[in-house]
Tab-separated table of C-alpha atoms and ligand atoms in Angstrom:
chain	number	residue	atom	x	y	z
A	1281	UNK	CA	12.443	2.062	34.673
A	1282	UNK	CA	12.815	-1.497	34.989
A	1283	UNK	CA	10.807	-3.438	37.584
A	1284	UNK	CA	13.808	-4.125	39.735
A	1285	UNK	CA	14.207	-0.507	40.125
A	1286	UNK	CA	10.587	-0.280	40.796
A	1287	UNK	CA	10.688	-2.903	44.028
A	1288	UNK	CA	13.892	-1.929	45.013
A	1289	UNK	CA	13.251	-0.549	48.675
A	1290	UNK	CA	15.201	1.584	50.719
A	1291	UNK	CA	17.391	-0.944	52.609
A	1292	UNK	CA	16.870	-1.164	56.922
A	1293	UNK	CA	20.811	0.288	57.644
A	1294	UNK	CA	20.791	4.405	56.919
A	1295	UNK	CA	24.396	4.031	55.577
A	1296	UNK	CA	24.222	3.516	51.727
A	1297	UNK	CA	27.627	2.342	51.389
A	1298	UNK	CA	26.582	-0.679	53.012
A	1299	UNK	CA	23.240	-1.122	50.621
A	1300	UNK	CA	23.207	-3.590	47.966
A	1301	UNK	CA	21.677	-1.452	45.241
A	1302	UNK	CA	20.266	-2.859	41.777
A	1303	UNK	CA	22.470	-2.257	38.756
A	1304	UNK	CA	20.446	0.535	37.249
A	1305	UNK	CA	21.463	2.442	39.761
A	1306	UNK	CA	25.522	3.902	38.834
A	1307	UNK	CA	27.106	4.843	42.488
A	1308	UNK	CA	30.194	4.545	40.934
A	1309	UNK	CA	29.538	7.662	39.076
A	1310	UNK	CA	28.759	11.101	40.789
A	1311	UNK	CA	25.184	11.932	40.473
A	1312	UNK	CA	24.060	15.718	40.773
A	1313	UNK	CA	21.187	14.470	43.093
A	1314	UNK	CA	23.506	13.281	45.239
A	1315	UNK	CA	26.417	15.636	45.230
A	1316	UNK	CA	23.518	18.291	46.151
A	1317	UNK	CA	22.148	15.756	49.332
A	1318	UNK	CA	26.003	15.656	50.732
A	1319	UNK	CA	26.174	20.322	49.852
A	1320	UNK	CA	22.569	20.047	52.071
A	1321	UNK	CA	24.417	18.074	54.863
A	1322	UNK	CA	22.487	15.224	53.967
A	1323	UNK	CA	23.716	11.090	54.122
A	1324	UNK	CA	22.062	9.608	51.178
A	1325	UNK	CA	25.323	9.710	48.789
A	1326	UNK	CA	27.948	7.107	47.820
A	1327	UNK	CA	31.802	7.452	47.984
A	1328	UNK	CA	32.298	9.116	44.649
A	1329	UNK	CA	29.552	11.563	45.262
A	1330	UNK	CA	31.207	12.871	48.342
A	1331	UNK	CA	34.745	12.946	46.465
A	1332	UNK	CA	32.968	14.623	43.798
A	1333	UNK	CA	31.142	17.248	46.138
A	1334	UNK	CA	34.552	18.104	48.066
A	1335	UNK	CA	36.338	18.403	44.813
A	1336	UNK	CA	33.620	20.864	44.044
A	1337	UNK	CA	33.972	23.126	47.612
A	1338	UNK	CA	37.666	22.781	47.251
A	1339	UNK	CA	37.332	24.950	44.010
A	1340	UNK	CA	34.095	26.398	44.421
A	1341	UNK	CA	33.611	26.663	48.748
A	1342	UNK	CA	30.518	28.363	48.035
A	1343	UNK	CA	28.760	25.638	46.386
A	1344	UNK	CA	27.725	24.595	49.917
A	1345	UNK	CA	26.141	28.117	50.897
A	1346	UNK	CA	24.147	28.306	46.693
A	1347	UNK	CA	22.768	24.600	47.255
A	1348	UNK	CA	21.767	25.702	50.840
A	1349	UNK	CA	20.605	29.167	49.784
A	1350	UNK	CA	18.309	27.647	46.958
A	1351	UNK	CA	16.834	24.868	49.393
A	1352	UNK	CA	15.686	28.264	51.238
A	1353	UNK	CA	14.364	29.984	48.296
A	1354	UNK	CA	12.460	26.742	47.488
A	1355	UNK	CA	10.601	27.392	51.297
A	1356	UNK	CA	9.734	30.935	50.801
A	1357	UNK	CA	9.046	30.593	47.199
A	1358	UNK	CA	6.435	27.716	47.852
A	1359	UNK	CA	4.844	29.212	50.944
A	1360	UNK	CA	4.338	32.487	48.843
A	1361	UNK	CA	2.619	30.758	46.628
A	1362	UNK	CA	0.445	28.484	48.493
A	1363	UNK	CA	-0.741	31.777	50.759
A	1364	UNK	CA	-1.351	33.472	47.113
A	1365	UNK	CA	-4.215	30.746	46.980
A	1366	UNK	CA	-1.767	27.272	44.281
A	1367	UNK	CA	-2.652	24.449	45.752
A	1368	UNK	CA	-1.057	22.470	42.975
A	1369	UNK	CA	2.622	22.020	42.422
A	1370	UNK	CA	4.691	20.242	39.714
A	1371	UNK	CA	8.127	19.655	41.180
A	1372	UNK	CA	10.551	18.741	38.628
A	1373	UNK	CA	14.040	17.474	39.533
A	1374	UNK	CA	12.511	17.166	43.099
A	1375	UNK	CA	15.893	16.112	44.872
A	1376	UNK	CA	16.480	13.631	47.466
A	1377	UNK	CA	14.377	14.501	50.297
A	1378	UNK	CA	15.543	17.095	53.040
A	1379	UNK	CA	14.365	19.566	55.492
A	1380	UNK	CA	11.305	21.291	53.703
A	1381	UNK	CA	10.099	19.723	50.723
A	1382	UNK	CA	7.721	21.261	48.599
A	1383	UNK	CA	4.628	19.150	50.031
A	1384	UNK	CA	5.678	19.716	53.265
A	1385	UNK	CA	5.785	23.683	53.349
A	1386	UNK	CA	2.505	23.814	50.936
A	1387	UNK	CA	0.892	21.797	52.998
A	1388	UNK	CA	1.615	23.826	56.225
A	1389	UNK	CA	-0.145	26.897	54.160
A	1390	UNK	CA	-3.380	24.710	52.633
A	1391	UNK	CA	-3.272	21.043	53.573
A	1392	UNK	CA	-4.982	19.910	50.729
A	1393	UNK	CA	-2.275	21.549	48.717
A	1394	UNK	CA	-1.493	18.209	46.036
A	1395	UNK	CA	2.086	17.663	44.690
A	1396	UNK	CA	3.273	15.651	41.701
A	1397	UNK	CA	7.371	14.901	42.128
A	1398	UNK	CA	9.193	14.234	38.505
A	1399	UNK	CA	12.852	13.194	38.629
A	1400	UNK	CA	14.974	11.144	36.305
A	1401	UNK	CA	16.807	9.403	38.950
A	1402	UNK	CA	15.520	6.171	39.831
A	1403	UNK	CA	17.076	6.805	43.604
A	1404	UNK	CA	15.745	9.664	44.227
A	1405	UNK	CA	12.227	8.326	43.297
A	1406	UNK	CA	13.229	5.527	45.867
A	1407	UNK	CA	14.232	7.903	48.887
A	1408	UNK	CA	11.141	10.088	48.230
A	1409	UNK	CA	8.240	7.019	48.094
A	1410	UNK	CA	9.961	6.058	51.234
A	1411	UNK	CA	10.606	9.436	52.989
A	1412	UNK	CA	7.779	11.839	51.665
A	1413	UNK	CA	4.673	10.440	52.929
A	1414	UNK	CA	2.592	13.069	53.614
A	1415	UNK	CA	-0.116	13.273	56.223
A	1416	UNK	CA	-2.731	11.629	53.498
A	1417	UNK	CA	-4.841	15.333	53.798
A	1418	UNK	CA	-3.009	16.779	49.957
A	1419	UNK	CA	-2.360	14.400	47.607
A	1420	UNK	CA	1.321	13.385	46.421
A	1421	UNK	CA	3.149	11.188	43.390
A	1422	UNK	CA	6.641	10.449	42.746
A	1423	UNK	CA	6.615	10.309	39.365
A	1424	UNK	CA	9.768	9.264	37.178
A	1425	UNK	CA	10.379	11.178	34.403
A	1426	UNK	CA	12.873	13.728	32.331
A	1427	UNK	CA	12.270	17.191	32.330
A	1428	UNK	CA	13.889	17.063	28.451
A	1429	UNK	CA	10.726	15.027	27.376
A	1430	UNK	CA	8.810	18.676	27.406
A	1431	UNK	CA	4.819	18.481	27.418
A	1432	UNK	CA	4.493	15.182	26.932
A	1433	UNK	CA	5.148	14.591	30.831
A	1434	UNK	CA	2.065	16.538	31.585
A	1435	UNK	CA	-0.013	13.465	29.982
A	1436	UNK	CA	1.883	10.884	32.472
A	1437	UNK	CA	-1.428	9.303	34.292
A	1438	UNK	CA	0.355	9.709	37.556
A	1439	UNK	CA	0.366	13.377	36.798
A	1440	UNK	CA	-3.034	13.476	36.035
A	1441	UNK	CA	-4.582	12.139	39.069
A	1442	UNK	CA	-2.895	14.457	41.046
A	1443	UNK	CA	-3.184	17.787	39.143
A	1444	UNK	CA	-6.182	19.234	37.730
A	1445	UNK	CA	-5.390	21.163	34.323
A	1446	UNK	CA	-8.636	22.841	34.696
A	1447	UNK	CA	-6.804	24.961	37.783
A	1448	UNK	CA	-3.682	27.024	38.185
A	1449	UNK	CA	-0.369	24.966	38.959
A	1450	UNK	CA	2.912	25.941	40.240
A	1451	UNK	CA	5.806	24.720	38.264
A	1452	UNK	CA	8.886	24.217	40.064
A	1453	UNK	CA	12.158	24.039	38.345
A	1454	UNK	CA	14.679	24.674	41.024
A	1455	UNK	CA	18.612	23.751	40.443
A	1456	UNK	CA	17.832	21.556	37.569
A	1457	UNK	CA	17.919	23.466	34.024
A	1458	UNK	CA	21.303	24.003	34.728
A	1459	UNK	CA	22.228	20.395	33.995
A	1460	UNK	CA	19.984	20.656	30.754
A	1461	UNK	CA	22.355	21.825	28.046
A	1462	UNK	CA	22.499	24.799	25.234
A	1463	UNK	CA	21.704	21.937	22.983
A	1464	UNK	CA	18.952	20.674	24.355
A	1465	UNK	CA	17.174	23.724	24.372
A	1466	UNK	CA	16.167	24.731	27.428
A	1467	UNK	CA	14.095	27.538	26.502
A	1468	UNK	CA	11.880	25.895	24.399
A	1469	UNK	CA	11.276	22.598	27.022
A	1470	UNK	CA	10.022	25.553	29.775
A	1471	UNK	CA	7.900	27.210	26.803
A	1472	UNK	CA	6.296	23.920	26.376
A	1473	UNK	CA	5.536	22.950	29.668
A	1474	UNK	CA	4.141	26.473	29.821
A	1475	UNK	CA	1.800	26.057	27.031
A	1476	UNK	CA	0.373	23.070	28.481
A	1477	UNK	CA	-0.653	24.469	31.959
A	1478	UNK	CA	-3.502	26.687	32.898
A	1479	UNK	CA	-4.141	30.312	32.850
A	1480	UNK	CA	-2.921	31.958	36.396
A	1481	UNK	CA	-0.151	29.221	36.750
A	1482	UNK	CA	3.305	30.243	37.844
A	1483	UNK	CA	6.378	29.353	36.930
A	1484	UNK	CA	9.450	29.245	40.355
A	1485	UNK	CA	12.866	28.749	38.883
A	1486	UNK	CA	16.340	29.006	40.081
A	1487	UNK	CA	19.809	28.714	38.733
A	1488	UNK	CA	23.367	28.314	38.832
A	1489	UNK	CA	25.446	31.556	37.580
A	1490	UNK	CA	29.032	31.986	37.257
A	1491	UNK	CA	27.997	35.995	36.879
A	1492	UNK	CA	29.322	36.207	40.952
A	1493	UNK	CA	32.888	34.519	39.892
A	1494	UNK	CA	33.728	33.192	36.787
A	1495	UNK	CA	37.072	31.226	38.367
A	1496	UNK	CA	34.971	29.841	40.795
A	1497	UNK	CA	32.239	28.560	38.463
A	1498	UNK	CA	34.546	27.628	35.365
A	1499	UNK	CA	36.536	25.552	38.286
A	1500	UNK	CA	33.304	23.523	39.850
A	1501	UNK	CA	31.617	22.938	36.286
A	1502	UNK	CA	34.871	21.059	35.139
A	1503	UNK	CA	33.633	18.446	38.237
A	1504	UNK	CA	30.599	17.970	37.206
A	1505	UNK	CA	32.050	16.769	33.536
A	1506	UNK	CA	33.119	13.928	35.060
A	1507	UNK	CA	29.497	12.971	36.442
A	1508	UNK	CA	26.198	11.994	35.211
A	1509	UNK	CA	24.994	15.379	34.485
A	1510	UNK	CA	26.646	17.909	33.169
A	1511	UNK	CA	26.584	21.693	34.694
A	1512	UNK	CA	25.334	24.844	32.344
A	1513	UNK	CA	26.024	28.138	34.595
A	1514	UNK	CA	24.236	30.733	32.308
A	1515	UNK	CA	24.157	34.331	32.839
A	1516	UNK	CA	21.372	36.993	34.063
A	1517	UNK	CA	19.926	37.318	30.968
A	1518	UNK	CA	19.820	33.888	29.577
A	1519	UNK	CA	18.177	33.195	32.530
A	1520	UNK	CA	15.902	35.356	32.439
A	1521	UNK	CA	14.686	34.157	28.472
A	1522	UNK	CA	13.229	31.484	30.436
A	1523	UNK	CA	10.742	33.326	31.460
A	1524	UNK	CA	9.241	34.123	28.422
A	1525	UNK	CA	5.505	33.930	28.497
A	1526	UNK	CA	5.799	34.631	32.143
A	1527	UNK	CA	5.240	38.414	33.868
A	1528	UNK	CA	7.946	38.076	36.781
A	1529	UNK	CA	6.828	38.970	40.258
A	1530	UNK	CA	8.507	41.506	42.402
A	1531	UNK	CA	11.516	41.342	42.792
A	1532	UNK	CA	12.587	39.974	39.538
A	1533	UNK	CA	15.094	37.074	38.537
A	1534	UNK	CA	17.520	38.266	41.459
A	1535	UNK	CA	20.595	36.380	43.696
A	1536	UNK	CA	18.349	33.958	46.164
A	1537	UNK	CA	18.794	35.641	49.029
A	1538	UNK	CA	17.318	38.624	47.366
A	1539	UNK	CA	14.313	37.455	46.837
A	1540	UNK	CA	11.501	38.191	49.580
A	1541	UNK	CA	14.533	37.902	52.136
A	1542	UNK	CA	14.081	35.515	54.877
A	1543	UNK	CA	13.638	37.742	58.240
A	1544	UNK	CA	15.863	35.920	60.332
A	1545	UNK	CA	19.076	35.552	59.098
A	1546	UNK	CA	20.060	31.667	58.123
A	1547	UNK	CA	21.793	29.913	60.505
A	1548	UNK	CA	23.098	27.209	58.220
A	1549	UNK	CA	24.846	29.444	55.303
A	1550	UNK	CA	26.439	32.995	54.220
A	1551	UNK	CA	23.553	34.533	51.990
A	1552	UNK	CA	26.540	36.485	50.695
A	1553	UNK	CA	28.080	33.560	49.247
A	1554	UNK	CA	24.855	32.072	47.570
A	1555	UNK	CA	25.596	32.214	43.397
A	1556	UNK	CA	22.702	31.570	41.926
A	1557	UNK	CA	19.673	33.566	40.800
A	1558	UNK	CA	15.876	32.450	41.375
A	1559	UNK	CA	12.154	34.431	40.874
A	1560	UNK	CA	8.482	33.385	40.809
A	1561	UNK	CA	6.781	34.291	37.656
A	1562	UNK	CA	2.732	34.268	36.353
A	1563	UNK	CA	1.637	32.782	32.983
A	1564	UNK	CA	0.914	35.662	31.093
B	569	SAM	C1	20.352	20.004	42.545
B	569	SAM	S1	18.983	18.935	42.702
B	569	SAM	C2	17.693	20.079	43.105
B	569	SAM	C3	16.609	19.469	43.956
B	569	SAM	C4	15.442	20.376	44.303
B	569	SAM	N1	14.770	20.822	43.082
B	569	SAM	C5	15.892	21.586	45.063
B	569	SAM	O1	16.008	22.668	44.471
B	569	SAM	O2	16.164	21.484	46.278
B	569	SAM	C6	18.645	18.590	40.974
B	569	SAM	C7	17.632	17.470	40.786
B	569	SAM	O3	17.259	17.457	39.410
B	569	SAM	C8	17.268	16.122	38.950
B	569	SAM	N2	17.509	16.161	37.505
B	569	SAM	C9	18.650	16.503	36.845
B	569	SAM	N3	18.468	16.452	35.516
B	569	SAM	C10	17.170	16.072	35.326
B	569	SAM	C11	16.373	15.837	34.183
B	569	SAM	N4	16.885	15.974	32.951
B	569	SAM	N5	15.081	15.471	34.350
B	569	SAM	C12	14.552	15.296	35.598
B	569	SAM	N6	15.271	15.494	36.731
B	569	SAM	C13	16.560	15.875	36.597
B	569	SAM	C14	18.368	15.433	39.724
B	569	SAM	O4	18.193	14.021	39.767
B	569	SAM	C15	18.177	16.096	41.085
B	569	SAM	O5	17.267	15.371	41.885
């Protein structure tokens, strides 16, 4: 990250089409971080992520309700967790801020839950510094980074002062491996990371599926060629590979809305139309 990017500040007026941004950042291009903040109902996208993200829900209307669906997951998951006793998450591909953010809902549970944020996108890093303070009771660090580099992002300094390797950690990889490709290997990056954490850690994962319609998904992944990231729906089972090494808590690698259902039905999407599958799992 170049310094630029690292002083660049979010800018006084909320509308980013009117921010000057530095020329690391590509808003000309579609970015999945943002495409996801516009699904969310969120502002912090540019003009070709919004054409991008209605191209998607033109093709694929149910985008909206998955990318809503998995932001609820991420609660329930995370709470789950925290009450089973984490206080120590590893977000990766943490997302431009919205409603419910990992610190927020672990720190509702334990306030001295801590939370180190990884993502390769120098503007989410931005919105997060400047949106996900905390209350200064758990730690937090925004920490930029690519999931890809495997292990070796365990060693990042910034990680270290947050999380203790000596205790369990939650790793979070929700809505990102599916913009890591076959080639890359996506297996064997979670098996690292694994390796490297604790005994008693867990692993919370979710992930995009064209298993629910294969039109639908074949049609929205063709968007997403045109963008900065690629999309990789995988089925059930490949899925579930990434697991390895993990025992999977009740109920299993299941749709979102499946898992430990929320007792109030959502007000903000259809869980009937949410297509992608999540679970929690325990280093083994
Ligand atoms: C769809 S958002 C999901 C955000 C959040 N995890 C959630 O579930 O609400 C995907 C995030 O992963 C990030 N991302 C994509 N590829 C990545 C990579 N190779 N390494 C790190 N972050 C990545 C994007 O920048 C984006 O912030």
């Amino acid at each position: 990250m170049s310094d630029q990017e690292n002083t660049w500040r979010l800018p006084a007026t909320d509308d980013p089409d009117e921010w000057v941004v530095p020329p690391e950042i590509d808003t000309s291009r579609a970015h999945p971080a943002r495409i996801y903040d516009y699904f969310l109902g969120g502002k912090n996208n540019f003009a070709a992520d919004r054409d991008a993200a209605e191209q998607v829900i033109a093709v694929a209307p149910s985008a909206v309700d998955s990318a809503r669906g998995n932001r609820a997951f991420l609660g329930r998951a995370v709470k789950f967790l925290a009450q089973a006793g984490i206080r120590q998450f590893l977000d990766i591909g943490t997302g431009i801020p919205s409603a419910g953010n990992t610190h927020e809902v672990a720190q509702a549970v334990r306030p001295d839950a801590r939370v180190a944020y990884l993502d390769n996108d120098p503007i989410v890093l931005v919105h997060a510094r400047a949106l996900m303070t905390g209350d200064g009771r758990g730690r937090i660090a925004y920490v930029p980074g690519d999931v890809r580099t495997g292990p070796d992002l365990l060693d990042l300094p910034e990680v270290r002062e947050v999380l203790d390797f000596d205790e369990p950690i939650a790793l979070l990889l929700l809505a990102i491996l599916h913009f890591v490709r076959d080639s890359e290997d996506p297996t064997a990056i979670v098996a690292g990371l694994r390796d490297a954490l604790p005994a008693g850690s867990h692993l919370v994962l979710s992930h995009g599926t064209a298993d629910f319609d294969l039109a639908q998904g074949q049609r929205g992944t063709r968007i997403y060629d045109r963008a900065t990231a690629q999309l990789a729906l995988r089925p059930h089972a490949d899925i579930e590979k990434l697991f390895e090494g993990f025992e999977l808590l009740d109920p299993g690698l299941v749709r979102l809305p499946l898992w430990h259902p929320e007792e109030e039905p959502p007000h903000d999407h259809d869980p009937d139309l949410v297509r992608m599958y999540g679970g929690v799992g325990r280093k083994t």
